[in-house]
Structures are given as C-alpha cells and as structure tokens.
Short mmCIF file of C-alpha atoms in Angstrom, two decimals:
data_model
loop_
_atom_site.label_atom_id
_atom_site.label_comp_id
_atom_site.label_asym_id
_atom_site.label_seq_id
_atom_site.Cartn_x
_atom_site.Cartn_y
_atom_site.Cartn_z
CA MET W 40 -7.36 -22.32 8.80
CA PHE W 41 -10.12 -24.16 6.95
CA GLN W 42 -8.17 -25.02 3.81
CA LYS W 43 -7.89 -28.59 5.10
CA PRO W 44 -10.61 -30.84 6.55
CA PHE W 45 -11.46 -30.38 10.22
CA ARG W 46 -12.85 -32.72 12.86
CA ILE W 47 -16.30 -32.01 14.36
CA LYS W 48 -16.40 -32.59 18.11
CA SER W 49 -20.06 -31.78 18.82
CA CYS W 50 -23.15 -30.27 17.19
CA ASN W 51 -26.08 -28.97 19.29
CA VAL W 52 -29.21 -26.97 18.55
CA MET W 53 -28.77 -23.56 20.13
CA LYS W 54 -31.13 -22.72 22.99
CA GLY W 55 -32.68 -19.31 23.58
CA SER W 56 -30.23 -18.38 26.32
CA GLU W 57 -27.29 -19.33 24.11
CA ARG W 58 -28.65 -17.22 21.26
CA LYS W 59 -28.89 -14.23 23.61
CA ARG W 60 -25.27 -14.77 24.67
CA TRP W 61 -24.16 -14.78 21.05
CA LYS W 62 -26.14 -11.61 20.34
CA VAL W 63 -24.34 -9.91 23.21
CA LEU W 64 -21.02 -11.13 21.77
CA LEU W 65 -21.95 -9.75 18.36
CA LEU W 66 -22.85 -6.35 19.82
CA ASP W 67 -19.56 -6.26 21.74
CA HIS W 68 -17.59 -6.98 18.56
CA PHE W 69 -19.81 -5.05 16.12
CA PRO W 70 -21.58 -2.21 17.97
CA ALA W 71 -23.04 -0.76 14.77
CA MET W 72 -25.30 -3.77 14.22
CA SER W 73 -29.01 -3.05 14.57
CA PRO W 74 -31.55 -5.37 16.23
CA ASP W 75 -32.81 -6.35 12.78
CA ASP W 76 -29.27 -7.32 11.76
CA LEU W 77 -28.91 -9.48 14.87
CA ASN W 78 -32.24 -11.18 14.30
CA GLU W 79 -31.34 -11.89 10.69
CA LEU W 80 -28.15 -13.68 11.67
CA LEU W 81 -29.51 -15.23 14.89
CA PRO W 82 -33.32 -15.44 14.65
CA SER W 83 -35.29 -16.35 17.75
CA LYS W 84 -37.00 -19.06 15.77
CA GLY W 85 -35.03 -21.02 13.25
CA ASP W 86 -32.56 -23.81 12.75
CA VAL W 87 -29.57 -22.35 14.63
CA SER W 88 -26.86 -24.71 15.83
CA ALA W 89 -23.51 -24.47 17.59
CA ILE W 90 -20.76 -26.73 16.26
CA LYS W 91 -17.48 -27.26 18.05
CA LEU W 92 -14.64 -28.45 15.87
CA HIS W 93 -10.88 -28.90 15.81
CA ALA W 94 -9.06 -27.40 12.85
CA HIS W 95 -6.09 -29.16 11.25
CA CYS W 96 -3.77 -26.62 12.92
CA GLY W 97 -5.00 -27.74 16.35
CA ALA W 98 -7.19 -24.72 17.12
CA SER W 99 -10.59 -25.19 18.78
CA VAL W 100 -13.33 -23.28 16.96
CA THR W 101 -17.04 -22.78 17.66
CA VAL W 102 -19.18 -22.32 14.55
CA VAL W 103 -22.75 -20.98 14.52
CA THR W 104 -24.89 -22.23 11.65
CA LEU W 105 -28.24 -20.98 10.37
CA SER W 106 -30.17 -23.49 8.26
CA LYS W 107 -26.92 -25.46 7.99
CA ASN W 108 -25.01 -22.46 6.59
CA PRO W 109 -22.10 -21.35 8.83
CA MET W 110 -22.67 -17.70 9.74
CA LEU W 111 -20.22 -17.00 12.58
CA PHE W 112 -17.20 -18.60 14.17
CA GLU W 113 -15.39 -17.92 17.44
CA LEU W 114 -11.63 -18.32 17.70
CA ASP W 115 -9.53 -17.36 20.73
CA GLY W 116 -12.35 -15.23 22.11
CA ALA W 117 -12.85 -13.24 18.89
CA VAL W 118 -15.97 -13.53 16.74
CA TYR W 119 -15.78 -13.50 12.94
CA PRO W 120 -18.56 -13.57 10.35
CA THR W 121 -18.27 -16.08 7.52
CA VAL W 122 -18.61 -15.19 3.85
CA TYR W 123 -22.24 -16.33 4.05
CA ALA W 124 -22.94 -13.70 6.73
CA LEU W 125 -21.03 -10.99 4.87
CA TRP W 126 -22.99 -11.66 1.70
CA LYS W 127 -26.11 -10.81 3.73
CA LYS W 128 -24.45 -7.93 5.61
CA PRO W 129 -21.55 -6.65 3.47
CA ASP W 130 -20.98 -3.65 5.78
CA MET W 131 -20.52 -5.79 8.87
CA LEU W 132 -16.71 -5.63 8.52
CA GLN W 133 -14.35 -3.15 6.99
CA SER W 134 -12.95 -4.61 3.79
CA LEU W 135 -9.64 -4.41 2.00
CA THR W 136 -9.86 -4.81 -1.75
CA THR W 137 -7.54 -6.86 -3.92
CA HIS W 138 -7.35 -8.10 -7.50
CA PRO W 139 -9.17 -11.25 -8.69
CA GLN W 140 -5.82 -12.86 -9.61
CA VAL W 141 -4.78 -12.71 -5.95
CA PHE W 142 -7.73 -14.75 -4.70
CA SER W 143 -6.25 -18.03 -5.94
CA LYS W 144 -3.30 -17.40 -3.60
CA LEU W 145 -5.58 -16.64 -0.66
CA LYS W 146 -7.62 -19.75 -1.33
CA GLY W 147 -4.43 -21.77 -1.25
CA GLY W 148 -3.64 -20.61 2.27
CA ALA W 149 -1.65 -17.39 1.71
CA ASP W 150 -2.19 -14.22 3.70
CA LEU W 151 -3.07 -10.95 1.97
CA MET W 152 0.08 -8.92 1.38
CA LEU W 153 -0.13 -5.13 1.43
CA PRO W 154 1.31 -4.71 -2.10
CA GLY W 155 -1.78 -6.55 -3.37
CA VAL W 156 -4.24 -4.16 -1.68
CA VAL W 157 -6.04 -1.69 -3.94
CA LEU W 158 -6.40 1.58 -2.09
CA ARG W 159 -9.28 3.98 -2.03
CA ASN W 160 -8.17 7.63 -2.18
CA GLY W 161 -4.97 6.34 -3.78
CA SER W 162 -4.17 9.81 -5.14
CA GLN W 163 -3.81 11.04 -1.55
CA TYR W 164 -1.88 8.22 0.09
CA GLY W 165 -1.85 8.81 3.81
CA ARG W 166 -2.68 7.48 7.25
CA THR W 167 -6.37 7.03 6.35
CA SER W 168 -5.71 5.07 3.15
CA PHE W 169 -6.31 1.76 4.98
CA GLY W 170 -9.32 2.96 6.94
CA ASN W 171 -9.44 2.87 10.74
CA LEU W 172 -8.31 -0.58 11.80
CA ALA W 173 -6.44 -1.68 14.89
CA LYS W 174 -4.00 -4.56 14.84
CA GLY W 175 -5.91 -7.84 15.19
CA ASP W 176 -9.30 -6.42 14.13
CA PRO W 177 -11.57 -8.69 12.05
CA CYS W 178 -11.36 -7.71 8.40
CA ALA W 179 -12.94 -8.88 5.15
CA VAL W 180 -11.33 -9.12 1.72
CA ASP W 181 -13.24 -8.36 -1.48
CA LEU W 182 -12.31 -7.98 -5.13
CA THR W 183 -12.12 -5.00 -7.46
CA ASP W 184 -15.05 -6.29 -9.53
CA ASN W 185 -17.33 -7.41 -6.68
CA ARG W 186 -17.76 -6.18 -3.11
CA ALA W 187 -18.97 -9.60 -1.95
CA ALA W 188 -16.41 -10.90 0.54
CA VAL W 189 -14.15 -13.74 -0.59
CA ALA W 190 -12.08 -14.03 2.61
CA VAL W 191 -12.19 -13.18 6.31
CA GLY W 192 -9.28 -12.71 8.67
CA LYS W 193 -7.64 -10.36 11.12
CA THR W 194 -5.31 -7.48 10.44
CA ALA W 195 -1.59 -8.09 10.83
CA LEU W 196 -0.99 -4.35 11.35
CA SER W 197 -3.03 -1.32 12.28
CA SER W 198 -4.09 1.08 9.55
CA THR W 199 -1.39 3.51 10.64
CA GLU W 200 1.26 0.80 10.60
CA MET W 201 0.13 -0.27 7.11
CA TYR W 202 0.67 3.26 5.92
CA GLU W 203 4.02 3.62 7.65
CA SER W 204 5.23 0.33 6.16
CA GLY W 205 5.03 1.78 2.65
CA LYS W 206 2.70 -1.06 1.60
CA ARG W 207 5.18 -3.78 2.50
CA GLY W 208 4.54 -6.96 4.44
CA LYS W 209 1.35 -8.72 5.48
CA GLY W 210 -1.96 -6.89 5.69
CA VAL W 211 -4.53 -9.55 6.60
CA LEU W 212 -3.95 -12.92 8.26
CA VAL W 213 -6.55 -14.96 6.40
CA LEU W 214 -8.65 -17.41 8.45
CA HIS W 215 -11.53 -18.33 6.13
CA THR W 216 -12.12 -18.08 2.38
CA TYR W 217 -14.77 -18.78 -0.18
CA GLU W 218 -14.61 -22.47 -1.29
CA ASP W 219 -12.73 -23.65 1.82
CA HIS W 220 -14.05 -26.49 4.01
CA LEU W 221 -16.02 -24.12 6.25
CA TRP W 222 -17.83 -22.80 3.17
CA GLN W 223 -18.39 -26.39 1.99
CA MET W 224 -20.10 -27.16 5.32
CA GLY W 225 -23.03 -25.04 4.10
CA GLU W 226 -25.01 -25.06 0.88
CA ALA W 227 -21.89 -24.17 -1.15
CA THR W 228 -23.61 -21.08 -2.55
CA PRO W 229 -21.62 -19.27 -5.26
CA ILE W 230 -20.49 -15.68 -4.75
CA PRO W 231 -23.36 -13.23 -5.31
CA ASP W 232 -22.79 -10.19 -7.49
CA LEU W 233 -23.03 -7.16 -5.18
CA GLY W 234 -21.41 -4.77 -7.64
CA PRO W 235 -17.92 -3.25 -7.52
CA PRO W 236 -16.69 -1.82 -4.20
CA PHE W 237 -15.96 1.56 -5.81
CA PRO W 238 -17.21 3.59 -8.80
CA THR W 239 -15.68 2.65 -12.14
CA GLY W 240 -16.04 3.85 -15.70
CA ASP W 241 -19.40 5.46 -16.44
CA ASP W 242 -20.47 4.97 -12.82
CA VAL W 243 -18.02 7.60 -11.59
CA GLN W 244 -19.83 10.75 -10.64
CA GLU W 245 -18.38 14.16 -10.00
CA GLY W 246 -16.84 14.17 -6.54
CA ASP W 247 -16.32 10.41 -6.40
CA GLN W 248 -12.86 9.20 -5.47
CA VAL W 249 -11.63 6.37 -7.65
CA TRP W 250 -9.41 3.65 -6.26
CA ALA W 251 -5.81 3.54 -7.32
CA ASN W 252 -4.49 0.45 -9.10
CA ASP W 253 -1.56 -0.60 -6.91
CA ASN W 254 -0.08 -3.95 -7.95
CA ASP W 255 2.96 -5.91 -6.85
CA SER W 256 4.46 -9.30 -7.57
CA ASN W 257 4.43 -10.05 -3.83
CA ALA W 258 0.65 -10.25 -4.08
CA GLY W 259 0.97 -13.29 -6.35
CA VAL W 260 -0.01 -11.59 -9.60
CA ALA W 261 2.07 -12.19 -12.69
CA SER W 262 3.58 -9.04 -14.15
CA GLU W 263 2.08 -9.62 -17.59
CA ASP W 264 -1.39 -9.68 -16.02
CA ARG W 265 -0.99 -6.36 -14.28
CA VAL W 266 -2.03 -3.02 -15.71
CA GLN W 267 0.17 -0.19 -14.54
CA PRO W 268 -1.84 2.95 -13.86
CA GLU W 269 -0.91 6.23 -15.44
CA VAL W 270 -1.70 8.74 -12.79
CA SER W 271 -0.20 12.06 -11.99
CA LEU W 272 1.38 13.73 -9.00
CA GLN W 273 -1.85 15.11 -7.52
CA ASP W 274 -5.57 14.24 -7.59
CA SER W 275 -5.18 11.56 -10.30
CA GLN W 276 -5.15 14.22 -13.01
CA THR W 277 -2.41 15.34 -15.39
CA VAL W 278 -0.04 17.67 -13.63
CA GLU W 279 0.72 20.92 -15.38
CA CYS W 280 3.96 22.66 -14.46
CA LYS W 281 2.50 26.14 -14.24
CA SER W 282 -0.29 25.15 -11.82
CA ASN W 283 1.24 22.44 -9.64
CA LEU W 284 4.80 23.75 -9.32
CA GLU W 285 3.86 27.16 -8.00
CA SER W 286 4.77 26.45 -4.39
CA MET W 287 8.33 25.66 -3.41
CA ASP W 288 7.24 22.62 -1.38
CA GLU W 289 5.56 21.10 -4.43
CA LEU W 290 8.59 21.88 -6.56
CA LEU W 291 10.94 20.18 -4.11
CA TYR W 292 8.71 17.11 -3.81
CA TYR W 293 8.24 16.91 -7.58
CA CYS W 294 11.98 17.11 -8.25
CA PHE W 295 12.72 14.55 -5.55
CA ILE W 296 10.35 11.91 -6.95
CA LYS W 297 11.45 12.75 -10.48
CA ALA W 298 15.09 12.16 -9.55
CA LEU W 299 14.23 8.78 -8.01
CA LYS W 300 12.30 7.79 -11.13
CA THR W 301 14.78 9.08 -13.73
CA SER W 302 18.45 9.88 -13.23
CA ALA W 303 18.78 8.02 -9.91
CA ARG W 304 16.74 5.06 -11.04
CA ASN W 305 19.73 2.76 -11.58
CA VAL W 306 21.95 4.17 -8.86
CA ASP W 307 23.72 1.68 -6.61
CA TYR W 308 22.54 2.58 -3.13
CA PRO W 309 23.63 3.76 -0.60
CA ILE W 310 24.34 7.21 -2.02
CA LEU W 311 25.39 10.31 -0.10
CA VAL W 312 22.55 12.79 0.36
CA SER W 313 24.76 15.62 -0.89
CA THR W 314 25.60 13.64 -4.04
CA PHE W 315 21.95 12.84 -4.67
CA TYR W 316 20.91 16.46 -4.19
CA GLY W 317 23.56 17.96 -6.45
CA THR W 318 23.79 15.25 -9.12
CA HIS W 319 20.21 14.07 -9.45
CA LEU W 320 17.71 16.42 -7.82
CA LEU W 321 18.93 19.86 -8.88
CA PRO W 322 19.43 19.00 -12.58
CA GLY W 323 15.80 17.91 -12.70
CA VAL W 324 14.35 21.31 -11.78
CA PRO W 325 11.99 22.27 -14.64
CA ALA W 326 13.05 25.11 -16.89
CA GLY W 327 11.83 28.47 -15.68
CA HIS W 328 11.96 27.49 -12.00
CA VAL W 329 14.64 27.91 -9.37
CA LEU W 330 14.58 25.69 -6.31
CA ASP W 331 15.26 27.52 -3.06
CA LEU W 332 15.19 25.31 0.04
CA LYS W 333 14.98 28.33 2.34
CA LYS W 334 11.62 29.20 0.79
CA THR W 335 10.16 25.77 1.56
CA SER W 336 8.44 24.85 4.81
CA TYR W 337 11.28 22.41 5.51
CA LYS W 338 14.09 25.03 5.32
CA LYS W 339 16.67 22.24 5.16
CA PHE W 340 16.93 19.21 2.88
CA GLY W 341 17.42 16.98 5.93
CA GLN W 342 13.98 17.91 7.25
CA PHE W 343 12.45 17.08 3.89
CA LEU W 344 14.20 13.69 3.88
CA LYS W 345 12.73 13.01 7.32
CA PHE W 346 9.27 13.69 5.87
CA VAL W 347 9.65 11.35 2.87
CA ARG W 348 11.24 8.71 5.10
CA GLU W 349 8.15 8.75 7.34
CA MET W 350 6.08 8.24 4.19
CA GLY W 351 8.04 5.07 3.51
CA LEU W 352 9.59 6.33 0.27
CA ILE W 353 13.22 6.00 1.32
CA ASP W 354 15.43 4.84 4.13
CA VAL W 355 18.18 7.17 5.37
CA LYS W 356 21.20 6.30 7.50
CA GLN W 357 23.43 8.76 9.34
CA LEU W 358 27.11 7.98 8.70
CA THR W 359 28.59 10.69 10.88
CA LYS W 360 27.24 13.88 12.38
CA GLY W 361 25.88 15.96 9.51
CA VAL W 362 26.57 13.27 6.89
CA GLU W 363 23.71 11.06 5.75
CA SER W 364 23.15 8.61 2.93
CA ILE W 365 20.06 7.25 1.20
CA VAL W 366 20.36 3.49 1.63
CA SER W 367 17.21 2.28 -0.14
CA VAL W 368 14.18 3.40 -2.14
CA CYS W 369 10.68 1.86 -2.04
CA VAL W 370 10.10 1.53 -5.79
CA ASP W 371 6.65 0.00 -5.19
CA HIS W 372 5.40 2.94 -3.14
CA PRO W 373 2.10 4.35 -4.53
CA GLU W 374 3.70 7.79 -4.94
CA MET W 375 6.37 6.24 -7.16
CA ARG W 376 3.81 4.37 -9.20
CA ARG W 377 1.61 7.41 -9.78
CA PHE W 378 4.36 9.80 -10.75
CA LYS W 379 5.19 10.83 -14.29
CA VAL W 380 7.35 13.64 -15.66
CA VAL W 381 5.11 16.42 -16.94
CA GLU W 382 7.38 19.00 -18.54
CA GLU W 383 8.48 18.43 -22.13
CA ASP W 384 12.02 19.60 -21.55
CA VAL W 385 14.01 20.05 -18.37
CA GLY W 386 16.87 22.18 -17.22
CA TYR W 387 18.21 23.77 -14.10
CA GLY W 388 18.49 27.40 -13.13
CA GLY W 389 15.83 28.83 -15.42
CA GLU W 390 16.19 30.14 -18.97
CA PRO W 391 19.25 32.06 -20.19
CA GLU W 392 19.09 35.69 -21.18
CA GLY W 393 17.37 36.26 -24.49
CA GLY W 394 14.66 33.66 -23.86
CA GLY W 395 16.50 30.80 -25.55
CA ARG W 396 17.27 27.45 -23.99
CA ARG W 397 20.83 26.92 -22.85
CA PRO W 398 22.27 24.08 -24.97
CA TYR W 399 23.97 21.24 -23.21
CA GLU W 400 27.73 21.56 -23.13
CA PRO W 401 29.67 18.47 -22.16
CA PRO W 402 32.48 18.96 -19.63
CA GLN W 403 36.01 19.41 -20.92
CA ILE W 404 38.37 16.80 -19.47
CA GLU W 405 42.13 17.20 -19.53
CA GLU W 406 44.72 14.69 -18.39
CA LEU W 407 47.34 16.17 -16.08
CA TYR W 408 50.55 14.73 -14.60
CA LEU W 409 52.00 15.57 -11.23
CA VAL W 410 55.72 15.76 -10.58
CA SER W 411 56.42 14.22 -7.21
CA ALA W 412 59.40 14.84 -4.96
CA HIS W 413 60.95 11.56 -6.05
CA THR W 414 60.89 12.49 -9.74
CA ALA W 415 61.73 16.22 -9.39
CA THR W 416 65.50 15.59 -9.57
CA PHE W 417 65.09 13.72 -12.84
CA PHE W 418 63.18 16.58 -14.47
CA LYS W 419 65.74 19.15 -13.24
CA LEU W 420 68.41 17.37 -15.34
CA PHE W 421 66.45 18.43 -18.40
CA GLY W 422 65.91 22.02 -17.33
CA TYR W 423 62.44 21.67 -15.75
CA GLY W 424 61.67 23.11 -12.37
#
C-alpha cells in the first residue's frame, strides 16, 4: 500500500480527547495492551499528530505519529501498528516468520505466501502451527534471524484454513513494510536487532521446540539459496524402525509417505487407490513387519485416505461407488519435506523361514497366442484342435 508515494490531505496535532479515542481503539483491537503500553505509544504529553492521506491505490488512511515517527494507521476501520511501534512492542501482534531472501519480494509489493512461512512446532504440523488467527486479523512478519518486524498486514486465511490448505496460497496481505514510504515519513531508523524469533544452535535448551525450515519457490527464494532440512518422521529426531513402527497406525502412515516419496514419486496421477496400495504402499513395508489394516484405528484404507486428505497431503476423487483415485500429491507439504526412509533394506511380508532375506526374483513373462474362432478352421487343416 505504501510502496509508492502518497498524498497528504491534512496534518493536525492530536488533542487530549482524540488521544483518548485512539487509546480506546487500541484496547478494542489489542486487549492485552497494558496502560503503560498505551502511554508509550500515545503519551498524554508529547508530539502526537494525526495525518490523513490518500494512498496511490485510492484508499484513505489515518496515520498517528509520535515525534514524527508513524506509530499507527487506520484503514477501513481496522488499526495497525507500524514497524516503528512493533520495534518498541514486538508482542503487540502475532507474527509469521519467513526467510530473509523473501523480504525483497515483500518490499516490492508482494504478499507473503504460505510456502515461505517458517513454522514453529514444524515436527508436529497441525491446526495450531499458524497460531490462533482469524481471517483478516492484523499480523506482523519477521525474519528467521531477527524477531523485529519487517512487514505488517492482515491474514488472508484463518490459522485453521492455513493448515487445511497444506501451506498453499497467500498467508498475509501485506500493507506496510520496512523501507516503504510510510517508514520514510519517520526518522528512517534501521531495523533493530531483537534476536531470533526462536532458539537456534547453542541457544536451544532441553524442551525447546525448534522451528522447521519449510521453503518453497513460490515464496520468491531461489532453489540454490535454500537449505533443505533433514528431519525425521516424528519429533525432529531420527526415526528408528523398532521404536516408531510399533503401532499399526504409525506403520501405515510411514509406508504411505514412503510410497509417495519413493516408488510413486514419478507416477502420472491420477492413479487408482487400489493400484497405489498394492503396487507402491505394500512393497514398502519394512522387513519384519506385516501391515494389517484391520488392526489400525482406521480399519479401512479409505478412512485413512480421508485423514491424509484433510491434512492436505493428497487429493482424492471418487470415480464410481467404491472406486477412488489419487489425483494429486502436495509435494511441498511439511510432512513430505521432513520424511526420510529409515530402514536400511526393505521388503514386504516379513522375513522368510530360516532368518534369511528373500532375494528378489523377477517375474517370468511368457508370450502366448490365442486361436480365435475365425482362425480355428485354418489350424484344423493341420491337425490342431
């Protein structure tokens, strides 16, 4: 919104009654703010002004400045803090974190795409991965190396919808960024170093949850600049077959993701569910284990597919009653990115008698010819049939 110059319509020193009105607005939008927080942003005594301006997009915006630094702006009845305010009060808004390479795209006017969001609790991707945001809520954007806000906007989806989208589409509709014309209205202060938004390296203590490194080209980051994380199936630790494949549910889920990442990786979708199950999932059962759907909590493979579809991993289409096909796979889903095969050798149906591994035997193919009714008379002339 402020990437291009705007036109100032009026600028007036804010009176006491107007300051009280703005404090009420702030409390309505941000109930967790304390009286000290309000007084720091809108002091009773100080150079506080209200500026009305027209943005290049035609929107009318009211900006509140403190000592010539823009602190708040009102747009369509909603109040947003600027980066100057968030540098003073970093907890004023919930933040979504992205990579430093993405900021150049945001500064150029792009919205924050969900594939570019770095998730906290990435090892347990779920409905709380994006916090507790409603659609249209004010939201800040910070970077993986500094929790100081670099952008402010409103959410394009609720937290639940972000999760259900499988990290696809827009996450934040960006309104204001560091180094835009609204920031230039103030003292043009550089970004302060407030430390990383999550523990990293030697700062990680026992019990801390480290953020997962989820990257995507849709976020505007070149592939050669991205570091692909090597994380496991559960709790961001190496998965060991004997411990993590004890339950049948875990075994089914492990074999499903493994099939998508290995034998079915280059499959031309759509593919029949029955074909996928028999050709790709079952052959990937680790040696020494036997997959029994009836011993899972799903009981049927269709119920399991409904579960992974709700996670955003796949899309399933019903062709006819009782016949379904997998039409697409979300290869950028965090579960797909974290997964790696953990057993050294794989096989299906357990080990053969004697403890040895059953060697692979290629199928024997024979070419056969069928005598049709039209050619039967010809063969009878030569004593056949």
